[in-house]
Structure formats: C-alpha cells, structure tokens
Amino acid sequence: MAIFRETIPLGWSYDDQGIAVFFKHKKDFDKVSLGLAKGRLADAYGRFQQLLESGEASVQETRGGVYLPGEDAVRLDAGTRECFGLPTAWPGSLILETHSVPNLCDFAAKLRIVDPLGHRIDSWSLRGAILEVGEERYLPDPETYACLAGYRQWQSLEAKSEVDHLRLIHVLTDAASRGCRADASSAGKIEITTAVEVTVDARDQKDGSILLTPVPITEELGRLLGEADKKGNDPAAILRNYVGKIATRVAQLDADGEEAILRIGNTLVLLDPNQTEQARSVARSRRVPPREAANFRKDPAKWLADHQFVHGEVEFLPRVIGIGEWAGGYLGAAGELGEKIDWFDKKPEPEKERKPSDESNEDAPPKDSETIEDDVDPNRQVPIIESNDEELRWGLRTNGEAEEGVISIKPDYTIYPRSPFPHQKDAVQWLGLHAERCGKPQRWSEEQKYWGAGALFADDMGLGKSLSTLVFLREWFLAWREKVGQPAPACLIVCPLSLVENWAGEIAKTFGDALSPFSRVVQAIPAAELGRFHAIPNGKDVVRPGLNGESGKVEQYGLTFGNGDEQSLDMPGTVVLTTYTTLRDHRFSFAGCNWSAVILDEAQNVKNPNALQTIAAKAMKGFFRVALSGTPVENHLGDLWCLMDTVEPGALGSFKDFRSRWIHPIRQDPSRMQEIGESLRKHLDTLILRRTKEEALEGLPSKAILPVRIPMTNEQAEIYDEILRCANAAADLEEGTRKTNQWLASMWELRRVSLHPDLSGDAAGTPASSETESRAYFGKSGKLRWLLEQLDTIRGDGEKVLLFAVQKKFQELLRRHLSIIYGVKISVINGDTKAVASGRSNETRLGLIEEFSKAPGFGICVLSPIAAGAGLNITAANHVIHLERHWNPAKEDQATDRAYRIGQKRDVRVYLPLLEHPSRPITTFDTGLHRLIDQKKQLAGSLGLIPTQAVGQEELFGEIFGNAEANGDHRSRPIGIADAVKLSWDHFEALIACLYERDAERVILTPRGRDHGADVLILGHKTEGNILIQVKTTAASKLDSEAAIRELKGAEPFFENAMNQRFPVKRLHTNAKHFSRRTIKAAKLYKTDAQGQSWLEENLKRVSVTMAEIISRNAHRESI
C-alpha cells in the first residue's frame, strides 16, 4: 500500500545504471545546505542522509541530491518513493509466453507486460530501474524488477542452453511465490529450484566398501521431499529420503553441457558449472574399495593425510580428519545450544486461507517451524574435525609446562603513542605467558593430539582488549623474528563486519607510522581487499569428492595462499582482518593458511558448535589462539565450552563431562548458579582473564543507572487501554496461532504506543516541519516530552548523548524531529549503516562516530543496540538514554558500554525512561520489561561466566497481560471520523474490514506486502454480493492515485481464480475527502466504485467500531 502526499520540490532522472533524485530549485538546496530546511524539504534531506549512511546511494554532486543504483532504487519503501516523487510500481502483471519446451532447440520465449484491463503489451523496455511503457514510466517493485531484468539478461545470451531457459522460468516462478503477479504457466507444470552447493553422502556397504553419492543441496530441500510442512520431522530422515531419490538419478549427470539438471519428479534442480563438475567427479567413481575403507577405519587421520589433502604443499591441522557433511555437534535437551529464537521482533503470522470446504483450519497453528540458527545446516561440506563431544579426542588434558626454545616477550611500553593502562600491561604479560605455552615454533608431530595453545581474554567491555592484544602482537612478532630469524607467519583477526574498520583504525592509532610490526594490513572481506587474493574468479573453494577410489579432496582453493609473496593472503608479517561470514564462506582456504596467531574478537560468534563459522574456526592452523569477549556466556554455559574448545580444546574436558559437572547441577538447583560459576572460574584458573571496570580502572568516572518513571499522556493512556482490551479478548481463545497472533499484535502495539501514540499500527509518525510543531508533536508522548526536557538540560551543559532505539521507523522519527528542534546533524547507526567504506560513499559507522565525537559541544546520535552493541568507542558522549529496551540484558549492557569505557573522562548517566499509567496502578509494557530484565541481571551477577538470560515470550506475556481482565475495566469508546482518518494504513485496512463484517458472510484481510492487489475481500455481502476492495491512505485532502484503480483491476483475475468466486463489485476506499480528476476518470474506465470520507463518516455512525476491535482484526490476516 502506498501513502500519498502532495508534491514536493524534487526532481528525478535516470540512466542505464540507476536513478538520480535532486532538488529542482537552488533556493531549496541552499536551505538544506544551511540547515534551514523544514517540512518536506527536511524530510527529503533526512531520507537522502539515511540512504547515504546505509551505502545505498552516492552523492549526486551537481544538484544536491543522491544517485541510487537500480537494484537499490526498486527496494525503496512507499514513503520514500512518494517523498522523492518517483513513478509508481507497475500496476499490472507479467506473462511469459513460450513456444516448445526448454529442452528443445526451437524453444522461444516472450515476456509481455499485462495492464490491469488484461491487454498484453509487447513494446516495453527496462532502462536501469525504470520500466518504459510508451510515454509512461514506472519504478517496479523488487520482484517485478527481478523478472524484467532476468528476461533482459536471457535475451542478451547469444547461445541459449536448456539451463538458461529453465533459469528464466525459475526467476518468474520464484517471484510469483513472493507475491508478484507473474505467470509462467505456459512453460508447463514444473517446479524449478537451484542448488546452493553440492555435498557428498557416504554410506557403508555390506561388502565393506563405501558408496558415495553427490547431493545437490537446495534451499527448498524440505519442499522437494514433500515433508517440509510436517511438524517435528527428523532432518536425518528427510535427508535419507532425498539422497535415495538422488541416487537413482545420478545417471542424469552424464548429459552434455557445462551445467547439469537433475529431474526429481516434477522438480528440476539446476547446478552451475562448478557444482556440475563436482557432482560428475563423484558420479564417475562412486565406490571406495573395501581395502581403502579398512585403512580409513584403522587410522582415519593418516589415511586422509595420504589421500584427501594432497594438494601441492597444503597441509591441514591434524584435528581435521576429513572433508564431508557435518553430522552435527552436541544438542542435548531443548535450548542446550542457548540460541533462542528472537521472538521479541516476531510479528503476527498470516493465517492460511480457509477453503470454503474446510471450516476446521481457521485456528490451525503455522506449519513452518523456525530453526535455532540459519547457519545450522548439517548438509554442507566442511572440514570434519575431531569431536570432543563424548570424549576428549583433541587437546590438552592439562595445561602443561612451558618448553625450551619458546618465544618470550619483553615489552617497552614507553615507545607507544598511547601508553597502556596498568591493567592493559598486565594483560599483555598474561598473553605473553600463554604464548610461551605454545612451545617452540615448529610443525606438530604425528603422535600429538594437541598443537599450540590458547586462552580466553574476557575482560569487561570497554577495558581496552584491542589495545592490549595489538601491543602483545607487536612484541610477539618482534620476538619471533629475533628468535627464529625470519618474519612470523601471518596473524588473523576475525571479527563482526562492523568492527573491521575499527580494528584497522586501532592498528594505525596504536603504532603510528613507525612502530607497526606488520608488513601490511589486509581487510580480507568482499567489500574491501578479498578480491585481490582470488585464485579463481569467484574465490570459492572447489571440493572434488572421491576420485578413482579415493576420498574427496580440495580440487581448487578459492584464495591464493602459502607462496610467501604479495599474492599470498598469509604472506609472513601480514595481519589479516576478516569476518566470521568470510571465514565461513572460504573455510578451506583459511584452514590451509599458516597463522602465527588467530584472534577471535567478539568470540561469542563461535559459541554454537553447529554453525559453519565455528567449524571453520576450529579447523584453522593457528599456533596461538585467543578469544576476545566481554560476554563469553550470553545464554548458556555451553557457550563457554564451545569457545574453549575452539581456542584451548581440552581445558574443560569433553562436552559430556562438562555438562555433567557444570550444566546439570544448575538445572537441578538454579540457586547454586553463583556457587557453580565461581567454581568454574577457579577451574579455568589462568586460562581466562576477566576483570571488571570497577576492579581494573582506578579513577574511572562513575556510572549511574537511573530508571525514570514517567506518566503517559491521556492520549497514550486511552490507546493503551484499548490495546489491553484487545489482549484481554485473546485470553478466551484456545491456544494456537490466533491467540499468539493477538497477543503478539497487542504487545507490538503497547511497545509502539509507549513511544508515541501516533506510532500505533506501525505508522511512521508526522514529518518534522518546525521546532514549535515538533516540540508539540513530542508533547503527545510522555516519554518523548521527558526526552526533550532532558536534552534541553544536556544541551545547556554542552554535552553529548546516545539515544538507543530498536525500531527503524522510530529511529528515523527521532532523527528528523530532533535535528529540526536542535539544529544539529543527527546520524542514525543501525544495521543499514555501512561498516566499511566503498566507492559509493565514505559515511561508514566509524566515520559517523568520529564526526559526532569531534564536533564541539552538544550532540545527539541515534543508535540500534544491536548494530552499535559491540566494539565501538563513543566516549565523547556521557549520557545514554535507552528509549526502547532490548529484551536481552547482555545486548543492552553492551550498548551502554559504548560510552562507559576507557577514555571516558566524565561521569556517565544511563537513563531508563519507564512509562506508567496515569490513573491505574497496572504493570505497563515498560515497567514489566524493566522488572524482568532487572531480575535477569541480578541473577547473573558479575562473574561473566553465568549467562544473563533473555526475557522469554511467555514471561513478558504473563507480566503484561496476566491481569489484563483487571486492566480492561473501562468501557471502550467507538472511534469517530476524526480518529479514523489518522489511522495508520494497516489499521485503516482493518477498520474497513470491521465496517463490512456485520453485513457479510465472510471478510478476509489480506497479508501485508502479499495482498496480490486487494486489501479486503468481502464474500456474501447481503446486498452487494462479493466485493474486491483496495484501501489507500493519504495525508492530503485529495487522493491522486490512478495506479490504485489499475492495481485493483489487475487483482480481479487472481482472486476469482484463487477463490473460485466472481467479484462483481470493485471498490476503492480512502481516508481522503476528494479524488483527483484522473483518479475519477480511471474509476469510471475500470468500473470501480471510489469512496472517501463521506462514506466512512456515514458508516461509522451506523457501525460501532473500537480501537481494540481494529487491533484484533489487524492481527488476523489470511494468506490466499
């Protein structure tokens, strides 16, 4: 649904690559440049800044605007499209007309666009992101754009193969599955999917041999097997079924061509050239002879060293015993991995469309289940490592003593530009002592079951672990050269993407130009320098499973390493900065490199034993391994075991022993948590270094945590009570999707309304226009009114503040209004903000933080507690306000410590504004979440080895809705026309549905973003029969939307076919008073009834609808 406003003074143009948006008049650009822009100009400029900060746009130099590449332009949301005055999306549909079948040489295809009247149009073109149809211009939605671009790419091929034809069809069918009105049925009833990689299944045979089967893995694996919708399926059983089907079709790989196709029933699986070669190499020789299988079982490590890893001079760590499918690490009881679904950000799910013949499905729970972590995929090919799950197979059983010939450091701290604090010097010495445990630098011996050493550096956040680590690395590199007579092997630092630039900056600040021990610093990520080291075009490792009776091996490493020259990623003396994702994606290349040290920053990223990045980390040849984490245990003690199994395997024994000794006692008696945590810390002894700020830093300014209780405004309280009534109504529902959806919807509404009453229904809020109007707008919210009072005081003191908020729309609302009120540039740092500089724009997270920090006096920075929750130093601010709390206390603490850390010179004040009901002593959303978070923190204490449990869904439901009946004792007030016209777009859709329900047999509210062109379906209206409805909201008095009429006309055939019903009446509803001439003309042309405020006012008098009913109705949407 689009949101329409009046024209603003922006223009746009386009070329073959993208779209430029700019100010039409120099006077407007001058206002923006001088910070004098208000209203729509300020709104447009704010959106320009957000696009630049997220890296989606570059500066359009000549006219003060932005330039967006086509693939980014089509992803703009409706509000931004309208603000920029960009064309509407194509309102019709697409149809692919084909001749013959894809596997015949006479196959031909023509993609036609179809207007809402059903006319097929041949003459169209796609230039950049713009669809040109005669004189008309459209900016397609992402799915339509994918179809158009896919067809254009297919057309450009000189010689087209069957796979090319099938990929074209797949583009359309995939887009159709995501809501695009694209028809590829002329190609026949076939399902097409693409392989993401090829793995190998190895099965023992009765004759003692091993049978290998190439297995293409697709994202739709469960769907291919026809079992994805069965609740509680065993993944292993699904895989066995799938492998069985593949095994009977291996002969299909013998067909000619660079790209293979596997036909499984009506489904075609497409393989790219690399995947095809991998699969064919296995298919040519599938059987490992019995004699080889026996050798393998007798001594797997030796057999694999002799057979699998012969690739030049590359040698893997002995812990790596093979290449194959990851069978999965420890799982234990539910929640053993400690990785909970992020329910707090989960939205109500649309219910499945109830067929007329099936009345029992309405309240059925959703069939698709969520997984613990996207990375947990047991079917990907990985380095198979010695597992320490059941027994200790790799690692030290005791710490041992240092050997002769070790490398020892003797730091001279006086030479460093930044002198380390005493606790940092202690950390450098601690790292040096553990480095000595590595022994003399040398290759492992065959009989060893360990190599090198490791430790966990778990100082509290903000104590300067990065500086300590870098000083140690310099001293170690220098001592290595002195001892060995040659440069140390490369050092690898792995960190989240947001910290790559931060580490590069820390290296520069720590060593300056003269002291750096590194021959070079390489940012080995796709957005920076990784491409320099590609050994093959895509840089991906190619694994060839079994050839001629041998087991699999790495056929081609994706990255260049091991040569000792500039072309090698691991050239001696180099420090390589990379991310966990890059490590995962290039796991065999990184495992082949020689690393003097591997530093895992924010090491909680390897807490899950079944994540590919964890497996990749454990497979690397790092002589000295250090895990850096201020929160080594986030959710579960199993986190700690996995971290130690990565850097110092054996320190905590096998997981079986660890679980028995440490985890089970806490489960049996949670009151022993502190006692067991202290015992565990003593057990680890010196292998872990953990100091808090209070322990380590003398003279550190104080940190005051200040909960502030604030009454709601009357407007907030009225809406809040309505939401509670909605939740109260859910208490009578049976357990299932409808009840969960209604409580989730109610919780979301409470969360939004607690910020501002106008945010109900996920509305974006009112645009900023002037300081007076913005202050009045914030005054409608108790929390934001308090915020302005606090910011006024902070401005008077000339200090800086960090505002933390979770929802992006609220972050943007804060930025727009506060920049108008205070006349300062306000940046938003969230998941959209670039982490590393690129060619488009240099406004990265670090750059924005430096700009904020260096600006004199008062300043405001708006941040997401997730995107800014780790590694960033923002000590220029000494005020922190958590306007919106994160459900995980550990994440909130990480966010706070962006300001409270080394370098902070002033006392830090952390505000927790908590909204209270003004007239009734109830537990509000804010106070309930605060109490639960506080309980979790008190339980965990400060040991750092006891997990701070996140707030659970049922806990918060119980806290907020447990006494909903008592909270709902005030009568609901029906909404009037004044309230109705201000509703958010989705609440307005729900209102229209409510107004029809009394007079219809059934009313369907379609899902957000997947409505196929209609928002409400009326079945069996007592006077009008079936009605197809499109709903549009606008801030203007007049609706100017010819496209809305066309969209509704285009939806008619889809719904008539899907519902097997005719829809003789088509209607457009809006909150506007009037319609533009062209909208009225289109309505007459397409025989659509257009109704505005007068219809709405008349029916609100006839039908009483409360806000609680609207919220409840909005929670129940049905997929068609």
PDB file of C-alpha atoms in Angstrom, residues 926-1045:
ATOM      1  CA  ASP A 926       7.931  -0.576  30.132  1.00  0.00           C
ATOM      2  CA  THR A 927       7.717  -1.408  33.831  1.00  0.00           C
ATOM      3  CA  GLY A 928       7.079  -5.105  33.186  1.00  0.00           C
ATOM      4  CA  LEU A 929      10.032  -5.484  30.820  1.00  0.00           C
ATOM      5  CA  HIS A 930      12.237  -3.489  33.193  1.00  0.00           C
ATOM      6  CA  ARG A 931      11.392  -5.743  36.138  1.00  0.00           C
ATOM      7  CA  LEU A 932      12.144  -8.886  34.168  1.00  0.00           C
ATOM      8  CA  ILE A 933      15.438  -7.513  32.811  1.00  0.00           C
ATOM      9  CA  ASP A 934      16.473  -6.412  36.304  1.00  0.00           C
ATOM     10  CA  GLN A 935      15.743  -9.902  37.668  1.00  0.00           C
ATOM     11  CA  LYS A 936      17.883 -11.495  34.962  1.00  0.00           C
ATOM     12  CA  LYS A 937      20.808  -9.166  35.681  1.00  0.00           C
ATOM     13  CA  GLN A 938      20.678  -9.736  39.435  1.00  0.00           C
ATOM     14  CA  LEU A 939      20.614 -13.489  38.929  1.00  0.00           C
ATOM     15  CA  ALA A 940      23.684 -13.449  36.681  1.00  0.00           C
ATOM     16  CA  GLY A 941      25.833 -11.263  38.890  1.00  0.00           C
ATOM     17  CA  SER A 942      29.203 -10.071  37.620  1.00  0.00           C
ATOM     18  CA  LEU A 943      31.205 -13.296  37.213  1.00  0.00           C
ATOM     19  CA  GLY A 944      30.935 -13.190  33.449  1.00  0.00           C
ATOM     20  CA  LEU A 945      30.595 -16.982  33.329  1.00  0.00           C
ATOM     21  CA  ILE A 946      26.931 -17.157  34.231  1.00  0.00           C
ATOM     22  CA  PRO A 947      24.534 -16.445  31.364  1.00  0.00           C
ATOM     23  CA  THR A 948      22.284 -13.412  31.599  1.00  0.00           C
ATOM     24  CA  GLN A 949      19.064 -14.980  30.402  1.00  0.00           C
ATOM     25  CA  ALA A 950      16.993 -13.103  27.878  1.00  0.00           C
ATOM     26  CA  VAL A 951      13.374 -12.283  28.649  1.00  0.00           C
ATOM     27  CA  GLY A 952      11.104 -15.003  27.301  1.00  0.00           C
ATOM     28  CA  GLN A 953       7.893 -14.547  25.354  1.00  0.00           C
ATOM     29  CA  GLU A 954       5.706 -16.276  27.930  1.00  0.00           C
ATOM     30  CA  GLU A 955       7.331 -14.307  30.744  1.00  0.00           C
ATOM     31  CA  LEU A 956       6.503 -10.965  29.196  1.00  0.00           C
ATOM     32  CA  PHE A 957       3.029 -12.070  28.145  1.00  0.00           C
ATOM     33  CA  GLY A 958       2.380 -13.103  31.731  1.00  0.00           C
ATOM     34  CA  GLU A 959       3.845  -9.911  33.149  1.00  0.00           C
ATOM     35  CA  ILE A 960       1.863  -7.562  30.893  1.00  0.00           C
ATOM     36  CA  PHE A 961      -1.321  -9.483  30.119  1.00  0.00           C
ATOM     37  CA  GLY A 962      -1.583 -11.612  33.249  1.00  0.00           C
ATOM     38  CA  ASN A 963      -4.009  -9.159  34.834  1.00  0.00           C
ATOM     39  CA  ALA A 964      -5.488  -7.916  31.545  1.00  0.00           C
ATOM     40  CA  GLU A 965      -9.029  -8.504  32.788  1.00  0.00           C
ATOM     41  CA  ALA A 966      -8.498  -6.174  35.716  1.00  0.00           C
ATOM     42  CA  ASN A 967      -6.888  -3.666  33.395  1.00  0.00           C
ATOM     43  CA  GLY A 968      -9.799  -3.647  30.974  1.00  0.00           C
ATOM     44  CA  ASP A 969     -12.493  -2.322  33.283  1.00  0.00           C
ATOM     45  CA  HIS A 970     -13.124   0.904  31.357  1.00  0.00           C
ATOM     46  CA  ARG A 971     -15.665   0.986  28.558  1.00  0.00           C
ATOM     47  CA  SER A 972     -14.344   1.221  25.025  1.00  0.00           C
ATOM     48  CA  ARG A 973     -15.117   4.367  23.088  1.00  0.00           C
ATOM     49  CA  PRO A 974     -16.100   3.890  19.434  1.00  0.00           C
ATOM     50  CA  ILE A 975     -13.817   5.798  17.121  1.00  0.00           C
ATOM     51  CA  GLY A 976     -15.165   8.704  15.117  1.00  0.00           C
ATOM     52  CA  ILE A 977     -14.259  10.180  11.779  1.00  0.00           C
ATOM     53  CA  ALA A 978     -11.528  12.389  13.274  1.00  0.00           C
ATOM     54  CA  ASP A 979      -9.748   9.322  14.663  1.00  0.00           C
ATOM     55  CA  ALA A 980     -10.378   7.175  11.589  1.00  0.00           C
ATOM     56  CA  VAL A 981      -8.688   9.460   9.073  1.00  0.00           C
ATOM     57  CA  LYS A 982      -5.493   9.479  11.175  1.00  0.00           C
ATOM     58  CA  LEU A 983      -5.161   5.695  11.409  1.00  0.00           C
ATOM     59  CA  SER A 984      -2.046   4.004  10.054  1.00  0.00           C
ATOM     60  CA  TRP A 985      -2.511   2.260   6.729  1.00  0.00           C
ATOM     61  CA  ASP A 986      -2.830  -1.243   8.187  1.00  0.00           C
ATOM     62  CA  HIS A 987      -5.226  -0.123  10.931  1.00  0.00           C
ATOM     63  CA  PHE A 988      -7.277   1.680   8.300  1.00  0.00           C
ATOM     64  CA  GLU A 989      -7.481  -1.552   6.291  1.00  0.00           C
ATOM     65  CA  ALA A 990      -8.648  -3.348   9.441  1.00  0.00           C
ATOM     66  CA  LEU A 991     -11.262  -0.648  10.070  1.00  0.00           C
ATOM     67  CA  ILE A 992     -12.707  -1.133   6.574  1.00  0.00           C
ATOM     68  CA  ALA A 993     -12.862  -4.884   7.226  1.00  0.00           C
ATOM     69  CA  CYS A 994     -14.669  -4.268  10.530  1.00  0.00           C
ATOM     70  CA  LEU A 995     -17.239  -1.985   8.891  1.00  0.00           C
ATOM     71  CA  TYR A 996     -18.259  -4.707   6.444  1.00  0.00           C
ATOM     72  CA  GLU A 997     -18.290  -7.694   8.807  1.00  0.00           C
ATOM     73  CA  ARG A 998     -21.799  -7.125  10.182  1.00  0.00           C
ATOM     74  CA  ASP A 999     -23.325  -7.401   6.684  1.00  0.00           C
ATOM     75  CA  ALA A1000     -21.183 -10.137   5.101  1.00  0.00           C
ATOM     76  CA  GLU A1001     -20.836 -13.893   5.438  1.00  0.00           C
ATOM     77  CA  ARG A1002     -17.060 -13.613   5.493  1.00  0.00           C
ATOM     78  CA  VAL A1003     -14.444 -10.849   5.355  1.00  0.00           C
ATOM     79  CA  ILE A1004     -10.783 -11.558   4.511  1.00  0.00           C
ATOM     80  CA  LEU A1005      -7.999  -9.122   5.370  1.00  0.00           C
ATOM     81  CA  THR A1006      -5.011  -9.982   3.154  1.00  0.00           C
ATOM     82  CA  PRO A1007      -1.383 -10.066   4.416  1.00  0.00           C
ATOM     83  CA  ARG A1008       0.883  -7.048   4.447  1.00  0.00           C
ATOM     84  CA  GLY A1009       3.051  -6.915   1.338  1.00  0.00           C
ATOM     85  CA  ARG A1010       1.481 -10.030  -0.200  1.00  0.00           C
ATOM     86  CA  ASP A1011      -2.018  -8.820  -0.987  1.00  0.00           C
ATOM     87  CA  HIS A1012      -1.957  -9.509  -4.762  1.00  0.00           C
ATOM     88  CA  GLY A1013      -3.543  -6.120  -5.385  1.00  0.00           C
ATOM     89  CA  ALA A1014      -6.505  -6.252  -2.978  1.00  0.00           C
ATOM     90  CA  ASP A1015      -6.529  -5.478   0.737  1.00  0.00           C
ATOM     91  CA  VAL A1016     -10.015  -6.685   1.759  1.00  0.00           C
ATOM     92  CA  LEU A1017     -12.267  -9.382   0.272  1.00  0.00           C
ATOM     93  CA  ILE A1018     -15.992  -9.346   1.065  1.00  0.00           C
ATOM     94  CA  LEU A1019     -17.798 -12.618   0.482  1.00  0.00           C
ATOM     95  CA  GLY A1020     -21.570 -12.827   0.551  1.00  0.00           C
ATOM     96  CA  HIS A1021     -22.492  -9.235   1.353  1.00  0.00           C
ATOM     97  CA  LYS A1022     -26.234  -9.211   1.937  1.00  0.00           C
ATOM     98  CA  THR A1023     -26.915  -6.507  -0.673  1.00  0.00           C
ATOM     99  CA  GLU A1024     -23.829  -6.363  -2.923  1.00  0.00           C
ATOM    100  CA  GLY A1025     -22.545  -9.942  -3.078  1.00  0.00           C
ATOM    101  CA  ASN A1026     -18.773 -10.310  -3.372  1.00  0.00           C
ATOM    102  CA  ILE A1027     -16.649  -7.156  -3.227  1.00  0.00           C
ATOM    103  CA  LEU A1028     -12.951  -6.689  -4.029  1.00  0.00           C
ATOM    104  CA  ILE A1029     -11.503  -3.734  -2.101  1.00  0.00           C
ATOM    105  CA  GLN A1030      -8.322  -1.684  -2.393  1.00  0.00           C
ATOM    106  CA  VAL A1031      -7.538   0.654   0.530  1.00  0.00           C
ATOM    107  CA  LYS A1032      -5.344   3.758   0.332  1.00  0.00           C
ATOM    108  CA  THR A1033      -4.450   6.320   2.975  1.00  0.00           C
ATOM    109  CA  THR A1034      -3.097   9.785   2.362  1.00  0.00           C
ATOM    110  CA  ALA A1035      -2.059  12.835   4.363  1.00  0.00           C
ATOM    111  CA  ALA A1036      -3.580  15.060   1.663  1.00  0.00           C
ATOM    112  CA  SER A1037      -7.220  16.049   1.316  1.00  0.00           C
ATOM    113  CA  LYS A1038      -7.336  14.654  -2.229  1.00  0.00           C
ATOM    114  CA  LEU A1039      -6.320  11.167  -3.353  1.00  0.00           C
ATOM    115  CA  ASP A1040      -4.437  11.198  -6.643  1.00  0.00           C
ATOM    116  CA  SER A1041      -3.904   7.526  -7.441  1.00  0.00           C
ATOM    117  CA  GLU A1042      -4.851   6.190 -10.832  1.00  0.00           C
ATOM    118  CA  ALA A1043      -2.475   3.302 -10.097  1.00  0.00           C
ATOM    119  CA  ALA A1044      -4.633   2.164  -7.166  1.00  0.00           C
ATOM    120  CA  ILE A1045      -7.575   1.647  -9.541  1.00  0.00           C
TER     121      ILE A1045
END
